[in-house]
PDB file of C-alpha atoms in Angstrom:
ATOM      1  CA  MET U   1       0.000   0.000   0.000  1.00 28.00           C
ATOM      2  CA  ALA U   2       2.710   2.431   1.045  1.00 31.00           C
ATOM      3  CA  LEU U   3       4.663   1.433  -2.035  1.00 31.00           C
ATOM      4  CA  THR U   4       1.861   2.555  -4.349  1.00 37.00           C
ATOM      5  CA  SER U   5       1.583   5.939  -2.708  1.00 38.00           C
ATOM      6  CA  ASP U   6       5.359   6.443  -2.687  1.00 44.00           C
ATOM      7  CA  LEU U   7       5.529   5.472  -6.339  1.00 43.00           C
ATOM      8  CA  GLY U   8       2.523   7.603  -7.137  1.00 44.00           C
ATOM      9  CA  LYS U   9       4.279  10.677  -5.866  1.00 54.00           C
ATOM     10  CA  GLN U  10       7.134  10.168  -8.332  1.00 62.00           C
ATOM     11  CA  ILE U  11       4.772  10.549 -11.274  1.00 74.00           C
ATOM     12  CA  LYS U  12       6.426  12.157 -14.258  1.00 86.00           C
ATOM     13  CA  LEU U  13       3.990  14.311 -16.166  1.00 91.00           C
ATOM     14  CA  LYS U  14       4.126  14.674 -19.935  1.00 95.00           C
ATOM     15  CA  GLU U  15       3.515  17.764 -22.027  1.00 96.00           C
ATOM     16  CA  VAL U  16       1.191  18.596 -24.920  1.00 97.00           C
ATOM     17  CA  GLU U  17       1.526  22.069 -26.462  1.00 96.00           C
ATOM     18  CA  GLY U  18       3.127  23.361 -23.283  1.00 95.00           C
ATOM     19  CA  THR U  19       0.407  21.920 -21.019  1.00 96.00           C
ATOM     20  CA  LEU U  20       1.281  19.265 -18.439  1.00 95.00           C
ATOM     21  CA  LEU U  21      -0.967  16.191 -18.504  1.00 95.00           C
ATOM     22  CA  GLN U  22      -0.967  12.748 -16.934  1.00 92.00           C
ATOM     23  CA  PRO U  23       1.234  10.296 -18.881  1.00 93.00           C
ATOM     24  CA  ALA U  24      -1.619   7.904 -19.740  1.00 93.00           C
ATOM     25  CA  THR U  25      -3.606  10.811 -21.210  1.00 95.00           C
ATOM     26  CA  VAL U  26      -0.688  11.841 -23.431  1.00 97.00           C
ATOM     27  CA  ASP U  27      -0.100   8.235 -24.503  1.00 95.00           C
ATOM     28  CA  ASN U  28      -3.747   8.158 -25.598  1.00 95.00           C
ATOM     29  CA  TRP U  29      -3.656  11.618 -27.209  1.00 97.00           C
ATOM     30  CA  SER U  30      -4.466  10.656 -30.828  1.00 96.00           C
ATOM     31  CA  GLN U  31      -7.579   8.749 -29.686  1.00 96.00           C
ATOM     32  CA  ILE U  32      -8.664  11.762 -27.603  1.00 97.00           C
ATOM     33  CA  GLN U  33      -8.063  14.281 -30.395  1.00 98.00           C
ATOM     34  CA  SER U  34      -9.985  12.226 -32.950  1.00 98.00           C
ATOM     35  CA  PHE U  35     -12.946  11.861 -30.590  1.00 98.00           C
ATOM     36  CA  GLU U  36     -16.235  12.153 -32.446  1.00 97.00           C
ATOM     37  CA  ALA U  37     -18.618  14.502 -30.710  1.00 98.00           C
ATOM     38  CA  LYS U  38     -22.320  14.506 -31.576  1.00 98.00           C
ATOM     39  CA  PRO U  39     -24.482  17.637 -31.977  1.00 97.00           C
ATOM     40  CA  ASP U  40     -26.620  16.709 -28.944  1.00 97.00           C
ATOM     41  CA  ASP U  41     -23.637  16.206 -26.596  1.00 98.00           C
ATOM     42  CA  LEU U  42     -23.446  18.347 -23.469  1.00 98.00           C
ATOM     43  CA  LEU U  43     -19.878  18.792 -22.258  1.00 98.00           C
ATOM     44  CA  ILE U  44     -19.195  19.800 -18.664  1.00 96.00           C
ATOM     45  CA  CYS U  45     -15.947  21.769 -18.626  1.00 96.00           C
ATOM     46  CA  THR U  46     -14.011  22.920 -15.596  1.00 95.00           C
ATOM     47  CA  TYR U  47     -10.489  23.632 -14.478  1.00 95.00           C
ATOM     48  CA  PRO U  48      -9.390  20.486 -12.601  1.00 90.00           C
ATOM     49  CA  LYS U  49     -11.274  18.767  -9.849  1.00 68.00           C
ATOM     50  CA  ALA U  50     -13.735  19.955  -7.286  1.00 57.00           C
ATOM     51  CA  ALA U  51     -11.349  22.914  -7.122  1.00 57.00           C
ATOM     52  CA  SER U  52     -13.721  24.405  -9.650  1.00 60.00           C
ATOM     53  CA  GLY U  53     -16.882  22.576  -8.672  1.00 82.00           C
ATOM     54  CA  THR U  54     -16.706  19.718 -11.203  1.00 85.00           C
ATOM     55  CA  THR U  55     -18.480  17.141  -9.029  1.00 83.00           C
ATOM     56  CA  TRP U  56     -20.999  19.767  -7.910  1.00 87.00           C
ATOM     57  CA  ILE U  57     -22.059  20.719 -11.435  1.00 92.00           C
ATOM     58  CA  GLN U  58     -22.089  17.046 -12.483  1.00 90.00           C
ATOM     59  CA  GLU U  59     -24.531  16.227  -9.705  1.00 89.00           C
ATOM     60  CA  ILE U  60     -26.691  19.272 -10.519  1.00 92.00           C
ATOM     61  CA  VAL U  61     -26.830  18.294 -14.211  1.00 94.00           C
ATOM     62  CA  ASP U  62     -27.610  14.671 -13.356  1.00 92.00           C
ATOM     63  CA  MET U  63     -30.378  15.674 -10.922  1.00 91.00           C
ATOM     64  CA  ILE U  64     -31.946  17.842 -13.651  1.00 95.00           C
ATOM     65  CA  GLU U  65     -31.572  15.036 -16.212  1.00 93.00           C
ATOM     66  CA  GLN U  66     -33.237  12.579 -13.787  1.00 91.00           C
ATOM     67  CA  ASN U  67     -35.961  15.108 -12.910  1.00 90.00           C
ATOM     68  CA  GLY U  68     -34.889  15.216  -9.259  1.00 89.00           C
ATOM     69  CA  ASP U  69     -35.111  11.441  -8.778  1.00 90.00           C
ATOM     70  CA  VAL U  70     -32.578  10.761  -6.003  1.00 87.00           C
ATOM     71  CA  GLU U  71     -32.803   6.982  -6.548  1.00 89.00           C
ATOM     72  CA  LYS U  72     -31.732   7.313 -10.191  1.00 89.00           C
ATOM     73  CA  CYS U  73     -28.848   9.568  -9.201  1.00 80.00           C
ATOM     74  CA  GLN U  74     -27.667   6.804  -6.885  1.00 83.00           C
ATOM     75  CA  ARG U  75     -27.361   4.381  -9.841  1.00 79.00           C
ATOM     76  CA  ALA U  76     -23.580   4.799 -10.011  1.00 79.00           C
ATOM     77  CA  ILE U  77     -20.737   6.760  -8.472  1.00 75.00           C
ATOM     78  CA  ILE U  78     -20.420  10.200 -10.052  1.00 72.00           C
ATOM     79  CA  GLN U  79     -17.199   9.399 -11.928  1.00 71.00           C
ATOM     80  CA  HIS U  80     -19.015   6.605 -13.806  1.00 78.00           C
ATOM     81  CA  ARG U  81     -22.044   8.652 -14.843  1.00 84.00           C
ATOM     82  CA  HIS U  82     -20.393  11.107 -17.222  1.00 92.00           C
ATOM     83  CA  PRO U  83     -17.465   9.813 -19.296  1.00 94.00           C
ATOM     84  CA  PHE U  84     -14.319  11.846 -18.696  1.00 94.00           C
ATOM     85  CA  ILE U  85     -12.969  12.379 -22.230  1.00 96.00           C
ATOM     86  CA  GLU U  86      -9.226  12.519 -21.526  1.00 96.00           C
ATOM     87  CA  TRP U  87      -9.217   9.907 -18.775  1.00 92.00           C
ATOM     88  CA  ALA U  88      -6.974   6.913 -19.383  1.00 91.00           C
ATOM     89  CA  ARG U  89      -5.712   4.184 -17.089  1.00 87.00           C
ATOM     90  CA  PRO U  90      -5.046   1.004 -19.057  1.00 87.00           C
ATOM     91  CA  PRO U  91      -6.235  -1.712 -19.031  1.00 89.00           C
ATOM     92  CA  GLN U  92      -9.510  -0.045 -17.964  1.00 89.00           C
ATOM     93  CA  PRO U  93     -11.648   1.410 -20.771  1.00 92.00           C
ATOM     94  CA  SER U  94     -10.640   4.996 -21.550  1.00 94.00           C
ATOM     95  CA  GLY U  95     -12.980   7.973 -21.297  1.00 95.00           C
ATOM     96  CA  VAL U  96     -13.259   8.005 -25.094  1.00 97.00           C
ATOM     97  CA  GLU U  97     -14.271   4.331 -25.153  1.00 96.00           C
ATOM     98  CA  LYS U  98     -16.847   4.873 -22.403  1.00 95.00           C
ATOM     99  CA  ALA U  99     -18.304   7.846 -24.278  1.00 97.00           C
ATOM    100  CA  LYS U 100     -18.517   5.829 -27.502  1.00 96.00           C
ATOM    101  CA  ALA U 101     -20.495   3.136 -25.711  1.00 96.00           C
ATOM    102  CA  MET U 102     -22.947   5.661 -24.261  1.00 95.00           C
ATOM    103  CA  PRO U 103     -26.353   6.244 -25.877  1.00 95.00           C
ATOM    104  CA  SER U 104     -27.278   9.786 -26.980  1.00 94.00           C
ATOM    105  CA  PRO U 105     -27.918  12.369 -25.726  1.00 95.00           C
ATOM    106  CA  ARG U 106     -24.602  12.135 -23.875  1.00 97.00           C
ATOM    107  CA  ILE U 107     -23.360  14.194 -20.962  1.00 96.00           C
ATOM    108  CA  LEU U 108     -19.563  14.200 -20.942  1.00 97.00           C
ATOM    109  CA  LYS U 109     -16.847  15.826 -18.877  1.00 96.00           C
ATOM    110  CA  THR U 110     -13.441  17.401 -19.523  1.00 96.00           C
ATOM    111  CA  HIS U 111     -10.751  19.519 -17.861  1.00 96.00           C
ATOM    112  CA  LEU U 112      -9.153  20.388 -21.201  1.00 97.00           C
ATOM    113  CA  SER U 113      -8.512  23.969 -22.245  1.00 97.00           C
ATOM    114  CA  THR U 114     -10.112  25.320 -25.424  1.00 98.00           C
ATOM    115  CA  GLN U 115      -6.861  24.823 -27.341  1.00 97.00           C
ATOM    116  CA  LEU U 116      -6.596  21.136 -26.408  1.00 98.00           C
ATOM    117  CA  LEU U 117     -10.257  20.196 -26.814  1.00 98.00           C
ATOM    118  CA  PRO U 118     -10.975  17.634 -29.572  1.00 98.00           C
ATOM    119  CA  PRO U 119     -12.018  19.763 -32.595  1.00 98.00           C
ATOM    120  CA  SER U 120     -15.219  17.808 -33.298  1.00 98.00           C
ATOM    121  CA  PHE U 121     -16.840  19.472 -30.256  1.00 98.00           C
ATOM    122  CA  TRP U 122     -16.548  22.860 -31.967  1.00 97.00           C
ATOM    123  CA  GLU U 123     -17.458  21.472 -35.398  1.00 97.00           C
ATOM    124  CA  ASN U 124     -20.685  19.887 -34.106  1.00 97.00           C
ATOM    125  CA  ASN U 125     -21.801  23.020 -32.251  1.00 95.00           C
ATOM    126  CA  CYS U 126     -22.209  21.096 -28.991  1.00 97.00           C
ATOM    127  CA  LYS U 127     -23.404  22.657 -25.751  1.00 98.00           C
ATOM    128  CA  PHE U 128     -20.749  23.457 -23.160  1.00 98.00           C
ATOM    129  CA  LEU U 129     -21.284  24.096 -19.487  1.00 97.00           C
ATOM    130  CA  TYR U 130     -18.263  25.826 -17.961  1.00 97.00           C
ATOM    131  CA  VAL U 131     -17.834  26.475 -14.241  1.00 96.00           C
ATOM    132  CA  ALA U 132     -15.089  28.850 -13.076  1.00 95.00           C
ATOM    133  CA  ARG U 133     -13.922  29.464  -9.532  1.00 94.00           C
ATOM    134  CA  ASN U 134     -11.749  32.324  -8.293  1.00 95.00           C
ATOM    135  CA  ALA U 135      -8.040  31.584  -8.688  1.00 96.00           C
ATOM    136  CA  LYS U 136      -7.096  31.882  -5.023  1.00 96.00           C
ATOM    137  CA  ASP U 137      -9.632  29.351  -3.731  1.00 93.00           C
ATOM    138  CA  CYS U 138      -8.834  27.198  -6.754  1.00 93.00           C
ATOM    139  CA  MET U 139      -5.160  27.138  -5.822  1.00 94.00           C
ATOM    140  CA  VAL U 140      -5.902  26.161  -2.219  1.00 93.00           C
ATOM    141  CA  SER U 141      -8.319  23.447  -3.290  1.00 90.00           C
ATOM    142  CA  TYR U 142      -5.947  22.033  -5.918  1.00 91.00           C
ATOM    143  CA  TYR U 143      -3.075  22.039  -3.392  1.00 91.00           C
ATOM    144  CA  HIS U 144      -5.039  19.896  -0.936  1.00 87.00           C
ATOM    145  CA  PHE U 145      -6.234  17.652  -3.773  1.00 83.00           C
ATOM    146  CA  GLN U 146      -2.653  17.000  -4.878  1.00 85.00           C
ATOM    147  CA  ARG U 147      -1.689  16.185  -1.291  1.00 84.00           C
ATOM    148  CA  MET U 148      -4.226  13.361  -1.129  1.00 78.00           C
ATOM    149  CA  ASN U 149      -4.294  12.150  -4.752  1.00 78.00           C
ATOM    150  CA  HIS U 150      -1.540   9.632  -5.425  1.00 76.00           C
ATOM    151  CA  MET U 151      -2.069   9.855  -9.176  1.00 78.00           C
ATOM    152  CA  LEU U 152      -0.724  13.422  -9.144  1.00 82.00           C
ATOM    153  CA  PRO U 153       2.726  14.752  -8.214  1.00 85.00           C
ATOM    154  CA  ASP U 154       3.410  15.738  -4.617  1.00 88.00           C
ATOM    155  CA  PRO U 155       2.649  19.477  -4.329  1.00 90.00           C
ATOM    156  CA  GLY U 156       5.503  20.081  -1.872  1.00 92.00           C
ATOM    157  CA  THR U 157       5.059  22.867   0.682  1.00 94.00           C
ATOM    158  CA  TRP U 158       2.400  25.550   0.290  1.00 94.00           C
ATOM    159  CA  GLU U 159       5.181  28.040  -0.592  1.00 95.00           C
ATOM    160  CA  GLU U 160       6.487  25.720  -3.326  1.00 95.00           C
ATOM    161  CA  TYR U 161       3.010  25.031  -4.661  1.00 95.00           C
ATOM    162  CA  PHE U 162       2.232  28.744  -4.828  1.00 96.00           C
ATOM    163  CA  GLU U 163       5.067  29.094  -7.395  1.00 96.00           C
ATOM    164  CA  THR U 164       4.029  25.937  -9.281  1.00 96.00           C
ATOM    165  CA  PHE U 165       0.439  27.164  -9.621  1.00 96.00           C
ATOM    166  CA  ILE U 166       1.144  30.738 -10.712  1.00 96.00           C
ATOM    167  CA  ASN U 167       3.557  29.394 -13.331  1.00 96.00           C
ATOM    168  CA  GLY U 168       0.916  26.992 -14.677  1.00 96.00           C
ATOM    169  CA  LYS U 169       3.117  23.962 -13.974  1.00 95.00           C
ATOM    170  CA  VAL U 170       0.187  21.874 -12.757  1.00 94.00           C
ATOM    171  CA  VAL U 171      -1.759  19.115 -14.510  1.00 93.00           C
ATOM    172  CA  TRP U 172      -4.100  20.580 -17.166  1.00 95.00           C
ATOM    173  CA  GLY U 173      -2.058  23.755 -17.254  1.00 96.00           C
ATOM    174  CA  SER U 174      -2.445  27.371 -16.223  1.00 97.00           C
ATOM    175  CA  TRP U 175      -5.645  28.498 -14.473  1.00 97.00           C
ATOM    176  CA  PHE U 176      -5.288  31.885 -16.182  1.00 97.00           C
ATOM    177  CA  ASP U 177      -5.118  30.440 -19.713  1.00 97.00           C
ATOM    178  CA  HIS U 178      -7.898  27.941 -19.031  1.00 97.00           C
ATOM    179  CA  VAL U 179     -10.422  30.453 -17.725  1.00 97.00           C
ATOM    180  CA  LYS U 180      -9.518  33.126 -20.279  1.00 97.00           C
ATOM    181  CA  GLY U 181      -9.771  30.645 -23.150  1.00 97.00           C
ATOM    182  CA  TRP U 182     -13.277  29.507 -22.236  1.00 97.00           C
ATOM    183  CA  TRP U 183     -14.425  33.051 -21.394  1.00 97.00           C
ATOM    184  CA  GLU U 184     -13.324  34.279 -24.824  1.00 96.00           C
ATOM    185  CA  MET U 185     -15.191  31.420 -26.550  1.00 97.00           C
ATOM    186  CA  LYS U 186     -18.455  31.936 -24.686  1.00 95.00           C
ATOM    187  CA  ASP U 187     -20.106  34.249 -27.221  1.00 93.00           C
ATOM    188  CA  ARG U 188     -19.049  32.245 -30.261  1.00 95.00           C
ATOM    189  CA  HIS U 189     -20.428  28.892 -29.134  1.00 97.00           C
ATOM    190  CA  GLN U 190     -23.276  27.464 -27.056  1.00 97.00           C
ATOM    191  CA  ILE U 191     -21.504  27.992 -23.752  1.00 98.00           C
ATOM    192  CA  LEU U 192     -23.188  28.593 -20.416  1.00 98.00           C
ATOM    193  CA  PHE U 193     -20.430  30.170 -18.315  1.00 97.00           C
ATOM    194  CA  LEU U 194     -21.118  29.884 -14.588  1.00 96.00           C
ATOM    195  CA  PHE U 195     -19.234  30.997 -11.495  1.00 96.00           C
ATOM    196  CA  TYR U 196     -18.776  28.706  -8.487  1.00 93.00           C
ATOM    197  CA  GLU U 197     -19.335  31.698  -6.221  1.00 94.00           C
ATOM    198  CA  ASP U 198     -22.712  32.480  -7.840  1.00 95.00           C
ATOM    199  CA  ILE U 199     -23.902  28.884  -7.382  1.00 93.00           C
ATOM    200  CA  LYS U 200     -22.849  29.186  -3.739  1.00 91.00           C
ATOM    201  CA  ARG U 201     -24.620  32.535  -3.290  1.00 93.00           C
ATOM    202  CA  ASP U 202     -27.877  31.724  -5.069  1.00 95.00           C
ATOM    203  CA  PRO U 203     -28.048  28.031  -6.016  1.00 93.00           C
ATOM    204  CA  LYS U 204     -31.668  28.116  -7.129  1.00 95.00           C
ATOM    205  CA  HIS U 205     -31.098  30.942  -9.595  1.00 97.00           C
ATOM    206  CA  GLU U 206     -28.019  29.276 -11.114  1.00 97.00           C
ATOM    207  CA  ILE U 207     -29.559  25.786 -11.220  1.00 96.00           C
ATOM    208  CA  ARG U 208     -32.536  27.245 -13.063  1.00 96.00           C
ATOM    209  CA  LYS U 209     -30.104  28.672 -15.662  1.00 97.00           C
ATOM    210  CA  VAL U 210     -28.562  25.212 -16.121  1.00 97.00           C
ATOM    211  CA  MET U 211     -32.021  23.684 -16.475  1.00 97.00           C
ATOM    212  CA  GLN U 212     -33.037  26.183 -19.165  1.00 97.00           C
ATOM    213  CA  PHE U 213     -29.726  25.724 -20.978  1.00 97.00           C
ATOM    214  CA  MET U 214     -30.321  21.960 -21.025  1.00 97.00           C
ATOM    215  CA  GLY U 215     -33.772  22.574 -22.470  1.00 96.00           C
ATOM    216  CA  LYS U 216     -35.442  20.938 -19.469  1.00 95.00           C
ATOM    217  CA  ASN U 217     -38.589  21.885 -17.653  1.00 91.00           C
ATOM    218  CA  VAL U 218     -38.610  21.052 -13.975  1.00 91.00           C
ATOM    219  CA  ASP U 219     -41.352  22.244 -11.670  1.00 93.00           C
ATOM    220  CA  GLU U 220     -40.669  24.386  -8.619  1.00 95.00           C
ATOM    221  CA  THR U 221     -40.891  21.601  -6.008  1.00 95.00           C
ATOM    222  CA  VAL U 222     -38.396  19.482  -7.971  1.00 94.00           C
ATOM    223  CA  LEU U 223     -36.109  22.501  -8.358  1.00 95.00           C
ATOM    224  CA  ASP U 224     -36.183  23.054  -4.574  1.00 95.00           C
ATOM    225  CA  LYS U 225     -35.362  19.393  -4.056  1.00 93.00           C
ATOM    226  CA  ILE U 226     -32.398  19.629  -6.446  1.00 92.00           C
ATOM    227  CA  VAL U 227     -31.099  22.683  -4.551  1.00 93.00           C
ATOM    228  CA  GLN U 228     -31.370  20.734  -1.297  1.00 90.00           C
ATOM    229  CA  GLU U 229     -29.819  17.507  -2.617  1.00 88.00           C
ATOM    230  CA  THR U 230     -26.856  19.261  -4.251  1.00 87.00           C
ATOM    231  CA  SER U 231     -25.848  21.271  -1.177  1.00 83.00           C
ATOM    232  CA  PHE U 232     -22.222  20.797  -0.137  1.00 75.00           C
ATOM    233  CA  GLU U 233     -23.276  19.219   3.150  1.00 79.00           C
ATOM    234  CA  LYS U 234     -25.488  16.649   1.409  1.00 78.00           C
ATOM    235  CA  MET U 235     -22.840  15.796  -1.194  1.00 71.00           C
ATOM    236  CA  LYS U 236     -20.063  15.484   1.376  1.00 69.00           C
ATOM    237  CA  GLU U 237     -22.111  12.735   3.061  1.00 70.00           C
ATOM    238  CA  ASN U 238     -23.149  11.051  -0.199  1.00 63.00           C
ATOM    239  CA  PRO U 239     -20.913   8.038  -1.045  1.00 63.00           C
ATOM    240  CA  MET U 240     -21.875   8.446  -4.706  1.00 61.00           C
ATOM    241  CA  THR U 241     -20.232  11.891  -4.833  1.00 59.00           C
ATOM    242  CA  ASN U 242     -17.642  12.060  -2.025  1.00 49.00           C
ATOM    243  CA  ARG U 243     -15.178   9.550  -3.567  1.00 58.00           C
ATOM    244  CA  SER U 244     -15.252   7.428  -0.391  1.00 54.00           C
ATOM    245  CA  THR U 245     -15.401   4.341  -2.624  1.00 55.00           C
ATOM    246  CA  VAL U 246     -12.012   5.142  -4.194  1.00 59.00           C
ATOM    247  CA  SER U 247      -9.109   3.052  -2.914  1.00 59.00           C
ATOM    248  CA  LYS U 248      -6.873   4.722  -0.323  1.00 63.00           C
ATOM    249  CA  SER U 249      -3.869   3.883  -2.510  1.00 61.00           C
ATOM    250  CA  ILE U 250      -5.309   6.330  -5.089  1.00 61.00           C
ATOM    251  CA  MET U 251      -6.980   8.958  -2.906  1.00 65.00           C
ATOM    252  CA  ASP U 252      -6.009   9.137   0.752  1.00 59.00           C
ATOM    253  CA  GLN U 253      -8.839  11.045   2.424  1.00 58.00           C
ATOM    254  CA  SER U 254      -7.071  10.825   5.786  1.00 59.00           C
ATOM    255  CA  ILE U 255      -4.645  13.433   4.367  1.00 54.00           C
ATOM    256  CA  SER U 256      -7.402  15.712   3.076  1.00 54.00           C
ATOM    257  CA  SER U 257     -11.020  14.901   2.287  1.00 57.00           C
ATOM    258  CA  PHE U 258     -12.073  15.001  -1.365  1.00 51.00           C
ATOM    259  CA  MET U 259     -14.871  17.415  -0.510  1.00 53.00           C
ATOM    260  CA  ARG U 260     -13.005  19.627   1.908  1.00 58.00           C
ATOM    261  CA  LYS U 261     -14.827  22.892   2.684  1.00 64.00           C
ATOM    262  CA  GLY U 262     -16.674  24.120  -0.379  1.00 67.00           C
ATOM    263  CA  THR U 263     -16.563  27.704   0.847  1.00 76.00           C
ATOM    264  CA  VAL U 264     -15.651  31.012  -0.787  1.00 83.00           C
ATOM    265  CA  GLY U 265     -12.666  32.877   0.673  1.00 88.00           C
ATOM    266  CA  ASP U 266     -10.788  29.980   2.322  1.00 88.00           C
ATOM    267  CA  TRP U 267      -7.675  31.315   0.563  1.00 94.00           C
ATOM    268  CA  LYS U 268      -7.408  33.844   3.392  1.00 93.00           C
ATOM    269  CA  ASN U 269      -6.412  30.975   5.701  1.00 92.00           C
ATOM    270  CA  HIS U 270      -3.481  30.088   3.412  1.00 92.00           C
ATOM    271  CA  PHE U 271      -2.153  33.184   1.643  1.00 96.00           C
ATOM    272  CA  THR U 272       0.344  35.355   3.495  1.00 96.00           C
ATOM    273  CA  VAL U 273       0.027  39.130   3.020  1.00 97.00           C
ATOM    274  CA  ALA U 274       3.116  39.084   0.785  1.00 97.00           C
ATOM    275  CA  GLN U 275       1.786  36.181  -1.291  1.00 97.00           C
ATOM    276  CA  ASN U 276      -1.549  37.918  -1.694  1.00 97.00           C
ATOM    277  CA  GLU U 277       0.044  41.150  -2.904  1.00 97.00           C
ATOM    278  CA  ARG U 278       2.259  39.247  -5.328  1.00 97.00           C
ATOM    279  CA  PHE U 279      -0.647  37.170  -6.573  1.00 97.00           C
ATOM    280  CA  ASP U 280      -2.807  40.255  -7.197  1.00 97.00           C
ATOM    281  CA  GLU U 281       0.021  41.763  -9.233  1.00 97.00           C
ATOM    282  CA  ILE U 282       0.465  38.600 -11.337  1.00 97.00           C
ATOM    283  CA  TYR U 283      -3.301  38.289 -11.737  1.00 97.00           C
ATOM    284  CA  ARG U 284      -3.584  41.850 -13.047  1.00 96.00           C
ATOM    285  CA  ARG U 285      -0.816  41.191 -15.552  1.00 96.00           C
ATOM    286  CA  LYS U 286      -2.087  37.808 -16.786  1.00 96.00           C
ATOM    287  CA  MET U 287      -5.772  38.751 -16.942  1.00 97.00           C
ATOM    288  CA  GLU U 288      -5.239  42.149 -18.529  1.00 95.00           C
ATOM    289  CA  GLY U 289      -7.714  42.900 -21.282  1.00 93.00           C
ATOM    290  CA  THR U 290     -10.295  40.342 -20.190  1.00 94.00           C
ATOM    291  CA  SER U 291     -13.699  41.450 -18.895  1.00 94.00           C
ATOM    292  CA  ILE U 292     -14.140  38.545 -16.476  1.00 96.00           C
ATOM    293  CA  ASN U 293     -14.851  39.432 -12.836  1.00 92.00           C
ATOM    294  CA  PHE U 294     -14.475  37.069  -9.894  1.00 94.00           C
ATOM    295  CA  CYS U 295     -15.879  37.287  -6.422  1.00 86.00           C
ATOM    296  CA  MET U 296     -13.124  36.556  -3.855  1.00 86.00           C
ATOM    297  CA  GLU U 297     -15.317  36.360  -0.756  1.00 85.00           C
ATOM    298  CA  LEU U 298     -18.995  36.084   0.114  1.00 77.00           C
TER     299      LEU U 298
END
């Protein structure tokens, strides 16, 4: 057991167009790039992990799709419900293979940036649901995720990780490029661009937007139920969403739980004053010219 986790932390990432990715993903790159999207696909896109609310939006989408039927949403663990396009861990079926085997209309998931996304998604005018979270909370969340996930490199100390993150040397690349890329695409494609902080502040309003975007009609009582069932507290206790079924050799939740806090502004418990000032300066430089606005605290 210890061996796996020790080995896991020596993972050597590979690069595609300057973006770091897991080796198995890169080895499977031609299959991923030639993926055939269908016009009725809905692709959930986020910067990596629950850092940006991936699991949260997946559960919201699934609850809408199942018309608020909790039983149906318990049919499988969340990571098996929506094929993860770039996922690969041979000899298990890849995300592409799982998606191919899925009947339409499909709901799929990716962490890829706009530049790395398989082109057929753009060509088929698919619907995209993007969730963005403020960079500071994202960094904190990703740091704790890398501490407990043995499939990702060891993040080192918080000080070391701070440098790694601002330089985009993390799996799936730079937060700045990722968010900017999707933000710039939002008016040219069918993209519903949501903010984690908005879903936190007014879940009902944001869930209704998702519902309308999906072309679904859910009555008010069902909508209220979805709001209730997708609360952080509910999902943290739900074995279908909290990754408690994942082997400890892959995700060690004794180091940090998969669903940690789910709050806005936790970065204040990690960033030093100096780090915060430096980050704000880098943020201004990297995000210059973009109209996107993030909420840093609620």
